């Protein structure tokens, strides 16, 4: 088959227009097109009054060779790429033959750990999955306990538990990573098998939403267990036992010493105690840049009108999103992060006495407000020099300030954009109702965030208001703090994807500094699972 990219049609076109547009693009008659399948659909909304839909199709034609020859040199008409997944190795029948010592261990059951465990199980390696939090259904109840009753469960919350932090998010499934092997397609295909909507395979910016992620995660667990995998919930790794530079065992919170010479470290960006234990064990770890700021909310209808103009509300387009960036005069980059159309701001704390925000949407994206992180970049050399865990301590300090500013009861501090720009505290909110639960206390975010952050945000907001009219509306709401945009550390690894100084330990995903978001973390999980399997079965 052929693949056609960047086929542009009007927003209001009918389904009958597709075949004709395909034939015209290829320069052949309709009778020469025998079949076509949608690969990708996006939109071009640069001209709000004339929004276009942009398609990619796989097309079967009568004479493929002639069409390819006629379009030689055209990158938008080419042979369909092979996106099928192939396992690099398979365990022999009856493996392992020497008890449980050689079974690989996956630490963490977020997107990276889930896909690593799934691939290992599909290769016949019967992984053991260690997850400090609870199974996803129980975890969901604990998470709502914080949102509804201000009761934080430190081991079962937005950050910790089956499915990882991505379970309580918008469920975005797109990434800018280079993916020549089409591993992202493998991830999305497994998600569809597990119950995700099939349109994630074709939408340019697919997402799942929290409730569907919950059932999908449960289905993947069932598959892993049926293939011989074993889950251990409510279990932390208390110590990494390393002998002569080789991981040999994991001391668990249950008291067990688990033999482990091959382990995927997929703990996510909030496993601060694990980062401390790795540092104490001598595993190489280094500070990395990340970003801090707030969550900003507007009515979704404002964003739809600003982005789509007269086409706002069109069901084909759905709720509008945005991506914004600005280089401030103080040298800081300001940008939107993890934008959630039709969603809510959620309490995402994982440690007592601290407040941190995140964004979440359901698959329908039907809630009243749009929200996004609005953050400023920081880096170790400039902002938190010292040992590799200095960025983690900065996060904690800001989250403690937010806890106090919100009333020391897990409410979050918030401020109207108009008051923030006028450098005055807020005493009440206006037409935009903050969605964060258990509640938002109007105050002055300058009491929480560093001056270079608030200065950069004040400069950026009017700039963004010119790009998205209404973005700097006085009643837009900013809620603090957003500190967990990415991991504050990186755990270096070599070409074999093992820790550079601890053989058998495979740092992976967002927590180790190699991913950002569900899809890239899951792809990284596949890569480390393959590397681990090749090393394990070669040993």
Coordinates of C-alpha atoms in Angstrom, one line a residue:
X1 CA 0.0 0.0 0.0
X2 CA 0.9 3.7 -0.3
X3 CA 0.9 6.3 2.4
X4 CA -0.4 9.8 1.6
X5 CA 0.4 12.5 4.1
X6 CA -0.9 16.1 4.4
X7 CA -4.1 15.7 2.4
X8 CA -6.1 18.8 3.2
X9 CA -9.9 19.1 3.0
X10 CA -12.4 21.7 4.2
X11 CA -13.8 21.3 7.8
X12 CA -17.3 20.7 6.5
X13 CA -16.5 18.1 3.8
X14 CA -18.6 15.0 3.5
X15 CA -17.3 11.5 3.6
X16 CA -17.8 11.1 -0.1
X17 CA -15.1 13.7 -0.7
X18 CA -12.3 11.5 0.6
X19 CA -11.9 9.1 -2.2
X20 CA -12.0 11.8 -4.8
X21 CA -9.4 13.9 -2.9
X22 CA -7.1 10.8 -2.7
X23 CA -7.4 10.0 -6.4
X24 CA -6.8 13.7 -7.3
X25 CA -3.7 13.8 -5.1
X26 CA -2.3 10.7 -6.7
X27 CA -3.2 11.9 -10.2
X28 CA -5.3 8.7 -11.0
X29 CA -8.9 7.9 -11.6
X30 CA -11.3 6.8 -9.0
X31 CA -11.4 3.4 -10.5
X32 CA -7.7 3.0 -9.7
X33 CA -8.2 3.4 -6.0
X34 CA -9.2 0.0 -4.6
X35 CA -9.1 0.7 -0.8
X36 CA -8.0 3.3 1.7
X37 CA -7.6 3.4 5.5
X38 CA -7.3 6.4 7.8
X39 CA -3.9 6.8 9.5
X40 CA -4.1 10.2 11.0
X41 CA -6.4 13.2 11.3
X42 CA -5.6 16.6 12.6
X43 CA -6.6 20.2 11.8
X44 CA -5.1 23.4 10.7
X45 CA -6.8 26.3 12.6
X46 CA -4.4 29.1 11.6
X47 CA -7.3 30.7 9.7
X48 CA -10.2 30.5 12.1
X49 CA -12.9 31.2 9.5
X50 CA -11.5 28.6 7.1
X51 CA -10.2 25.7 9.3
X52 CA -9.0 22.7 7.4
X53 CA -8.8 19.0 8.3
X54 CA -5.4 17.4 7.5
X55 CA -5.3 13.6 6.8
X56 CA -2.9 10.8 6.2
X57 CA -4.2 7.6 4.5
X58 CA -2.9 4.2 3.6
X59 CA -4.1 3.6 0.0
X60 CA -4.3 0.5 -2.2
X61 CA -4.2 1.2 -5.9
X62 CA -4.2 -0.9 -9.1
X63 CA -0.6 0.0 -10.1
X64 CA 1.4 0.9 -7.0
X65 CA 4.7 0.9 -8.8
X66 CA 3.5 3.4 -11.4
X67 CA 2.1 5.8 -8.8
X68 CA 5.3 5.7 -6.8
X69 CA 7.3 6.4 -9.9
X70 CA 5.1 9.3 -10.8
X71 CA 5.7 10.8 -7.3
X72 CA 9.4 10.0 -6.9
X73 CA 10.9 12.6 -4.6
X74 CA 7.5 13.5 -3.0
X75 CA 7.8 12.8 0.7
X76 CA 4.1 12.9 1.1
X77 CA 3.5 10.0 -1.2
X78 CA 5.5 6.9 -0.4
X79 CA 5.3 3.2 0.3
X80 CA 3.5 2.4 3.6
X81 CA 6.1 2.0 6.3
X82 CA 6.3 -1.3 8.3
X83 CA 5.0 -0.4 11.7
X84 CA 4.7 -3.9 13.1
X85 CA 6.5 -4.8 16.3
X86 CA 9.0 -7.6 16.5
X87 CA 10.4 -9.0 19.8
X88 CA 14.2 -9.0 19.8
X89 CA 14.4 -12.2 21.7
X90 CA 12.1 -14.8 23.3
X91 CA 12.7 -16.9 26.4
X92 CA 13.1 -20.6 25.8
X93 CA 10.3 -22.9 26.9
X94 CA 10.3 -23.7 30.6
X95 CA 12.3 -20.6 31.5
X96 CA 13.6 -20.0 34.2
X97 CA 15.2 -23.3 35.0
X98 CA 16.9 -22.1 38.2
X99 CA 14.1 -20.9 40.5
X100 CA 13.2 -17.2 40.7
X101 CA 16.6 -15.6 40.9
X102 CA 16.7 -14.8 37.2
X103 CA 13.2 -13.3 36.9
X104 CA 13.4 -9.6 36.0
X105 CA 12.0 -7.0 38.4
X106 CA 10.1 -3.9 37.4
X107 CA 10.0 -1.2 40.0
X108 CA 6.9 1.0 39.5
X109 CA 3.7 0.4 37.6
X110 CA 3.2 3.7 35.8
X111 CA 3.2 3.9 32.0
X112 CA 6.9 3.1 31.7
X113 CA 6.8 0.2 34.1
X114 CA 3.5 -1.2 32.7
X115 CA 4.9 -1.4 29.1
X116 CA 8.3 -2.8 30.4
X117 CA 6.4 -5.5 32.3
X118 CA 4.1 -6.2 29.4
X119 CA 6.9 -6.6 26.9
X120 CA 8.9 -8.8 29.3
X121 CA 5.9 -10.9 29.9
X122 CA 5.2 -11.2 26.2
X123 CA 8.8 -12.4 25.8
X124 CA 8.2 -15.1 28.3
X125 CA 10.2 -13.6 31.1
X126 CA 7.6 -13.6 33.9
X127 CA 8.5 -10.2 35.5
X128 CA 7.9 -9.3 39.2
X129 CA 6.3 -5.9 39.4
X130 CA 7.0 -3.9 42.7
X131 CA 4.5 -1.1 43.2
X132 CA 4.6 1.0 46.4
X133 CA 1.0 2.1 45.9
X134 CA -2.3 0.3 45.7
X135 CA -4.2 -1.3 42.8
X136 CA -5.8 1.3 40.7
X137 CA -9.4 0.9 42.0
X138 CA -8.3 1.2 45.6
X139 CA -6.0 4.0 44.7
X140 CA -8.8 5.9 43.0
X141 CA -10.7 5.9 46.3
X142 CA -7.7 7.2 48.2
X143 CA -7.2 9.9 45.7
X144 CA -10.7 11.1 46.0
X145 CA -10.2 11.1 49.8
X146 CA -7.8 14.0 49.4
X147 CA -10.0 15.9 46.9
X148 CA -13.2 15.5 49.0
X149 CA -12.0 15.2 52.6
X150 CA -8.5 16.7 52.7
X151 CA -7.1 13.3 53.7
X152 CA -3.8 12.4 52.1
X153 CA -2.6 8.8 51.8
X154 CA 1.2 9.2 51.2
X155 CA 1.5 5.8 49.5
X156 CA -1.7 6.0 47.4
X157 CA -2.5 9.2 45.6
X158 CA -2.2 11.0 42.3
X159 CA 1.5 10.1 42.1
X160 CA 1.8 6.6 43.6
X161 CA -0.2 3.5 42.7
X162 CA -1.0 1.3 39.7
X163 CA -1.0 3.4 36.5
X164 CA 1.3 6.1 37.8
X165 CA 0.7 9.9 37.7
X166 CA -0.6 9.6 34.1
X167 CA -3.8 7.9 35.4
X168 CA -5.0 11.2 36.8
X169 CA -4.3 13.4 33.9
X170 CA -5.7 14.2 30.5
X171 CA -4.3 10.9 29.2
X172 CA -2.4 12.6 26.3
X173 CA -0.9 10.1 24.0
X174 CA 1.3 12.1 21.7
X175 CA 5.0 13.0 21.8
X176 CA 7.7 14.7 19.8
X177 CA 10.2 11.9 20.4
X178 CA 12.0 10.4 17.5
X179 CA 10.5 7.0 16.9
X180 CA 12.0 5.3 13.8
X181 CA 10.9 1.8 15.0
X182 CA 7.3 2.9 15.5
X183 CA 7.3 1.8 19.1
X184 CA 4.6 4.4 19.8
X185 CA 2.3 2.4 17.5
X186 CA 3.0 -0.7 19.6
X187 CA 2.0 1.3 22.8
X188 CA -1.2 2.6 21.3
X189 CA -2.1 -0.8 19.9
X190 CA -1.7 -2.4 23.3
X191 CA -3.8 0.3 24.8
X192 CA -6.6 -0.3 22.3
X193 CA -6.4 -4.1 23.1
X194 CA -6.8 -3.1 26.8
X195 CA -9.9 -1.1 26.1
X196 CA -8.8 2.4 25.0
X197 CA -10.9 3.9 22.2
X198 CA -9.7 3.0 18.7
X199 CA -9.5 6.7 17.6
X200 CA -6.2 7.0 19.5
X201 CA -4.7 5.2 16.6
X202 CA -5.7 7.9 14.1
X203 CA -6.2 11.2 15.9
X204 CA -3.2 13.6 15.6
X205 CA -3.5 14.5 19.3
X206 CA -5.1 11.4 21.0
X207 CA -6.0 11.2 24.6
X208 CA -7.9 8.7 26.8
X209 CA -9.0 10.5 30.0
X210 CA -8.9 9.3 33.6
X211 CA -11.8 6.9 33.8
X212 CA -10.9 5.0 30.7
X213 CA -7.3 4.8 31.8
X214 CA -8.4 3.1 35.0
X215 CA -10.0 0.2 33.2
X216 CA -7.2 0.0 30.7
X217 CA -4.6 -0.3 33.4
X218 CA -6.5 -3.1 35.0
X219 CA -6.7 -5.0 31.7
X220 CA -3.0 -4.7 31.1
X221 CA -2.4 -6.1 34.6
X222 CA -4.6 -9.1 33.8
X223 CA -2.7 -9.8 30.6
X224 CA 0.7 -9.6 32.4
X225 CA -0.5 -12.0 35.1
X226 CA -1.9 -14.4 32.6
X227 CA 1.6 -14.5 31.0
X228 CA 3.2 -15.3 34.3
X229 CA 3.9 -11.9 35.7
X230 CA 3.5 -11.2 39.4
X231 CA 2.3 -7.9 41.1
X232 CA 3.3 -6.9 44.6
X233 CA 1.3 -3.9 45.6
X234 CA 1.9 -1.9 48.8
X235 CA 5.6 -2.7 48.6
X236 CA 8.5 -0.3 48.5
X237 CA 12.2 -0.9 47.7
X238 CA 14.0 0.1 50.9
X239 CA 17.5 -0.7 49.8
X240 CA 19.4 -1.4 46.6
X241 CA 22.0 -4.1 47.3
X242 CA 25.0 -3.6 45.1
X243 CA 28.1 -5.8 45.1
X244 CA 31.2 -4.9 43.0
X245 CA 29.1 -2.6 40.8
X246 CA 26.4 -5.2 40.2
X247 CA 22.8 -5.0 41.5
X248 CA 22.2 -8.3 43.4
X249 CA 19.1 -7.8 45.5
X250 CA 16.4 -5.5 46.6
X251 CA 15.4 -5.1 50.2
X252 CA 11.7 -4.6 50.3
X253 CA 9.4 -2.9 52.8
X254 CA 7.9 -6.2 53.6
X255 CA 11.2 -7.4 55.0
X256 CA 12.0 -9.7 52.1
X257 CA 15.4 -9.6 50.4
X258 CA 14.5 -10.2 46.8
X259 CA 17.3 -11.6 44.6
X260 CA 17.5 -9.3 41.5
X261 CA 20.3 -8.9 39.0
X262 CA 18.1 -7.3 36.4
X263 CA 15.7 -4.5 37.4
X264 CA 13.8 -1.8 35.5
X265 CA 13.8 1.4 37.6
X266 CA 10.5 3.1 36.6
X267 CA 9.5 4.9 39.7
X268 CA 8.2 8.2 38.2
X269 CA 9.2 11.8 39.0
X270 CA 7.9 11.9 42.6
X271 CA 9.6 9.0 44.2
X272 CA 11.8 11.3 46.3
X273 CA 12.7 8.7 49.0
X274 CA 13.8 6.3 46.2
X275 CA 16.1 8.9 44.8
X276 CA 17.6 9.4 48.2
X277 CA 18.2 5.6 48.6
X278 CA 19.8 5.4 45.2
X279 CA 22.1 8.3 46.1
X280 CA 23.0 6.6 49.4
X281 CA 23.7 3.3 47.5
X282 CA 26.2 5.1 45.3
X283 CA 24.2 4.8 42.1
X284 CA 25.2 7.7 39.8
X285 CA 22.6 10.4 39.8
X286 CA 22.6 14.0 38.7
X287 CA 20.5 17.1 39.0
X288 CA 18.6 18.2 35.8
X289 CA 16.5 21.2 34.7
X290 CA 12.8 21.3 35.2
X291 CA 10.1 24.0 35.5
X292 CA 8.0 25.5 38.2
X293 CA 4.9 27.8 38.2
X294 CA 1.1 27.6 38.5
X295 CA -2.0 26.1 36.9
X296 CA -4.0 28.7 35.0
X297 CA -7.8 28.3 34.3
X298 CA -10.2 29.9 31.8
X299 CA -13.7 28.8 30.7
X300 CA -13.2 26.3 27.9
X301 CA -15.6 28.4 25.7
X302 CA -13.1 31.3 25.8
X303 CA -10.4 29.1 24.5
X304 CA -12.6 27.6 21.8
X305 CA -13.6 31.1 20.6
X306 CA -10.0 32.3 20.7
X307 CA -8.6 29.3 18.7
X308 CA -11.5 28.4 16.4
X309 CA -13.4 31.7 16.0
X310 CA -16.8 31.1 14.3
X311 CA -16.1 27.4 14.3
X312 CA -16.0 27.2 18.1
X313 CA -18.1 24.3 19.3
X314 CA -17.8 22.3 16.1
X315 CA -18.0 18.6 17.1
X316 CA -15.4 17.5 14.6
X317 CA -12.9 19.9 16.2
X318 CA -13.8 19.2 19.8
X319 CA -12.6 21.4 22.7
X320 CA -9.6 23.6 21.7
X321 CA -6.1 23.3 23.1
X322 CA -3.1 25.6 23.0
X323 CA 0.6 25.6 23.4
X324 CA 2.4 28.8 24.2
X325 CA 5.9 29.9 24.9
X326 CA 7.8 33.2 25.6
X327 CA 11.4 34.0 26.3
X328 CA 11.3 36.6 29.1
X329 CA 13.7 39.5 29.4
X330 CA 15.2 38.0 32.6
X331 CA 16.4 35.0 30.5
X332 CA 13.7 32.6 31.5
X333 CA 11.6 30.5 29.3
X334 CA 7.9 30.7 30.1
X335 CA 5.6 28.1 28.6
X336 CA 2.3 26.3 28.9
X337 CA 2.5 22.7 30.1
X338 CA 0.2 19.7 30.0
X339 CA -2.8 21.6 28.8
X340 CA -6.1 20.0 29.7
X341 CA -9.2 21.1 27.7
X342 CA -12.5 20.7 29.5
X343 CA -10.9 19.4 32.6
X344 CA -10.0 20.4 36.2
X345 CA -7.1 21.2 38.4
X346 CA -6.4 18.5 40.9
X347 CA -4.5 18.1 44.2
X348 CA -1.4 16.0 43.4
X349 CA 0.4 16.0 46.7
X350 CA 2.2 12.8 47.8
X351 CA 3.9 14.1 51.0
X352 CA 2.1 15.4 54.2
X353 CA 2.2 19.1 54.7
X354 CA 2.7 20.0 51.0
X355 CA 0.5 21.2 48.2
X356 CA 1.1 20.6 44.5
X357 CA -1.2 20.9 41.5
X358 CA -1.8 18.9 38.3
X359 CA -4.4 18.9 35.5
X360 CA -6.9 16.2 34.6
X361 CA -9.6 15.6 31.9
X362 CA -12.0 12.8 31.2
X363 CA -12.2 11.4 27.6
X364 CA -15.2 13.7 26.9
X365 CA -13.3 16.8 27.9
X366 CA -16.7 18.2 28.9
X367 CA -16.1 20.1 32.1
X368 CA -16.5 23.9 32.2
X369 CA -12.9 25.1 32.5
X370 CA -9.7 24.6 30.5
X371 CA -6.5 24.5 32.4
X372 CA -2.8 24.3 31.8
X373 CA 0.5 24.5 33.7
X374 CA 2.1 28.0 33.2
X375 CA 5.7 27.4 34.2
X376 CA 9.2 28.9 34.1
X377 CA 12.3 27.0 33.5
X378 CA 15.0 26.5 36.2
X379 CA 18.3 24.7 36.1
X380 CA 20.9 23.4 38.6
X381 CA 23.7 25.7 37.9
X382 CA 21.7 28.9 38.2
X383 CA 18.9 28.0 40.7
X384 CA 19.8 25.0 42.9
X385 CA 23.5 24.3 43.0
X386 CA 24.8 21.6 45.3
X387 CA 24.3 17.9 45.4
X388 CA 22.1 16.0 42.9
X389 CA 19.1 16.1 45.2
X390 CA 19.0 19.9 45.5
X391 CA 16.2 20.3 43.0
X392 CA 14.1 17.9 44.9
X393 CA 14.6 19.9 48.1
X394 CA 13.6 23.1 46.2
X395 CA 10.3 21.4 45.1
X396 CA 9.6 20.4 48.7
X397 CA 10.2 23.9 50.0
X398 CA 7.9 25.5 47.4
X399 CA 5.2 22.9 48.1
X400 CA 5.5 23.6 51.9
X401 CA 5.0 27.3 51.2
X402 CA 1.9 26.6 49.1
X403 CA 0.5 24.4 51.9
X404 CA 0.8 27.2 54.4
X405 CA -0.5 29.9 52.0
X406 CA -3.5 27.8 51.3
X407 CA -4.4 27.5 55.0
X408 CA -2.5 24.3 56.0
X409 CA -5.4 22.1 55.1
X410 CA -4.5 21.0 51.5
X411 CA -6.4 23.9 50.0
X412 CA -4.2 25.6 47.4
X413 CA -3.3 29.3 47.1
X414 CA -4.8 31.1 44.2
X415 CA -4.9 34.5 42.6
X416 CA -6.9 36.3 39.9
X417 CA -4.7 37.2 36.9
X418 CA -5.7 40.9 37.2
X419 CA -4.6 41.0 40.8
X420 CA -1.4 39.2 40.0
X421 CA -0.5 41.7 37.2
X422 CA -1.4 44.6 39.5
X423 CA 0.9 43.2 42.2
X424 CA -1.9 42.9 44.8
X425 CA -3.3 39.9 46.7
X426 CA -6.7 38.5 45.7
X427 CA -9.5 38.5 48.3
X428 CA -12.1 36.8 46.1
X429 CA -12.5 35.2 42.6
X430 CA -14.5 36.6 39.7
X431 CA -16.4 35.0 36.9
X432 CA -13.9 32.1 36.6
X433 CA -14.4 29.5 39.4
X434 CA -11.3 27.6 40.3
X435 CA -11.8 23.8 40.0
X436 CA -9.1 22.6 42.4
X437 CA -10.5 20.5 45.3
X438 CA -10.6 20.5 48.3
X439 CA -10.6 24.3 47.6
X440 CA -8.6 27.4 46.7
X441 CA -7.8 30.3 49.0
X442 CA -7.4 33.7 47.4
X443 CA -4.1 35.2 48.3
X444 CA -0.8 36.5 46.8
X445 CA 1.2 33.9 44.9
X446 CA 4.3 36.1 45.3
X447 CA 4.4 34.7 48.8
X448 CA 5.0 31.2 47.4
X449 CA 7.0 31.5 44.1
X450 CA 10.5 33.0 43.6
X451 CA 10.7 36.6 42.3
X452 CA 12.3 35.5 39.0
X453 CA 9.3 33.2 38.4
X454 CA 6.6 35.8 39.1
X455 CA 8.5 38.5 37.1
X456 CA 8.7 36.1 34.0
X457 CA 5.0 35.2 34.4
X458 CA 3.9 38.9 34.5
X459 CA 5.8 39.6 31.4
X460 CA 4.5 36.5 29.5
X461 CA 0.8 36.8 30.4
X462 CA 0.0 39.9 28.2
X463 CA 2.1 38.3 25.4
X464 CA -0.1 35.2 25.6
X465 CA -3.2 37.4 25.7
X466 CA -2.3 38.7 22.3
X467 CA -1.9 35.2 20.9
X468 CA -5.0 33.8 22.7
X469 CA -7.5 36.6 23.3
X470 CA -8.7 36.5 26.9
X471 CA -5.8 34.5 28.2
X472 CA -4.8 37.5 30.4
X473 CA -8.4 38.3 31.4
X474 CA -8.4 39.8 34.9
X475 CA -10.7 37.0 36.2
X476 CA -8.6 34.1 34.9
X477 CA -7.4 32.0 37.9
X478 CA -3.9 31.0 38.8
X479 CA -3.5 28.1 41.3
X480 CA -0.2 27.1 42.9
X481 CA 2.0 25.4 42.9
X482 CA 3.1 23.4 39.8
X483 CA 6.4 21.9 40.7
X484 CA 6.4 18.4 39.2
X485 CA 6.7 19.2 35.5
X486 CA 9.4 16.6 35.2
X487 CA 11.9 14.8 37.4
X488 CA 14.5 16.9 39.2
X489 CA 17.1 14.2 38.6
X490 CA 18.6 12.1 35.8
X491 CA 20.1 8.7 36.4
X492 CA 22.7 8.3 33.7
X493 CA 22.7 5.1 31.6
X494 CA 25.0 3.8 28.9
X495 CA 24.3 2.5 25.4
X496 CA 23.1 -0.8 27.0
X497 CA 20.5 1.3 28.9
X498 CA 22.0 0.1 32.3
X499 CA 23.1 2.5 34.9
X500 CA 26.6 3.8 34.1
X501 CA 28.0 2.5 37.4
X502 CA 25.5 -0.2 38.5
X503 CA 25.1 -3.1 36.2
X504 CA 21.7 -4.7 36.1
X505 CA 19.8 -1.5 37.0
X506 CA 17.9 0.0 34.1
X507 CA 16.9 3.6 34.8
X508 CA 13.8 4.3 32.7
X509 CA 11.0 6.7 32.0
X510 CA 10.1 10.1 33.5
X511 CA 11.6 9.5 37.0
X512 CA 15.0 8.7 35.5
X513 CA 14.9 11.7 33.2
X514 CA 14.3 9.9 29.9
X515 CA 10.7 10.7 29.1
X516 CA 7.9 13.3 29.6
X517 CA 4.4 12.1 29.4
X518 CA 2.6 8.8 29.0
X519 CA 3.6 7.9 25.4
X520 CA 7.3 8.7 25.7
X521 CA 7.5 6.9 29.1
X522 CA 5.8 3.8 27.7
X523 CA 8.1 3.8 24.6
X524 CA 11.1 4.0 27.0
X525 CA 9.7 1.1 28.9
X526 CA 9.7 -1.0 25.8
X527 CA 13.3 0.0 25.0
X528 CA 14.7 -0.9 28.5
X529 CA 12.7 -4.2 28.5
X530 CA 14.3 -5.2 25.3
X531 CA 17.8 -4.3 26.5
X532 CA 17.2 -6.2 29.7
X533 CA 15.9 -9.3 28.0
X534 CA 18.9 -9.4 25.6
X535 CA 21.3 -9.2 28.5
X536 CA 19.4 -11.6 30.7
X537 CA 19.1 -14.3 28.1
X538 CA 22.6 -13.9 27.0
X539 CA 23.9 -14.4 30.6

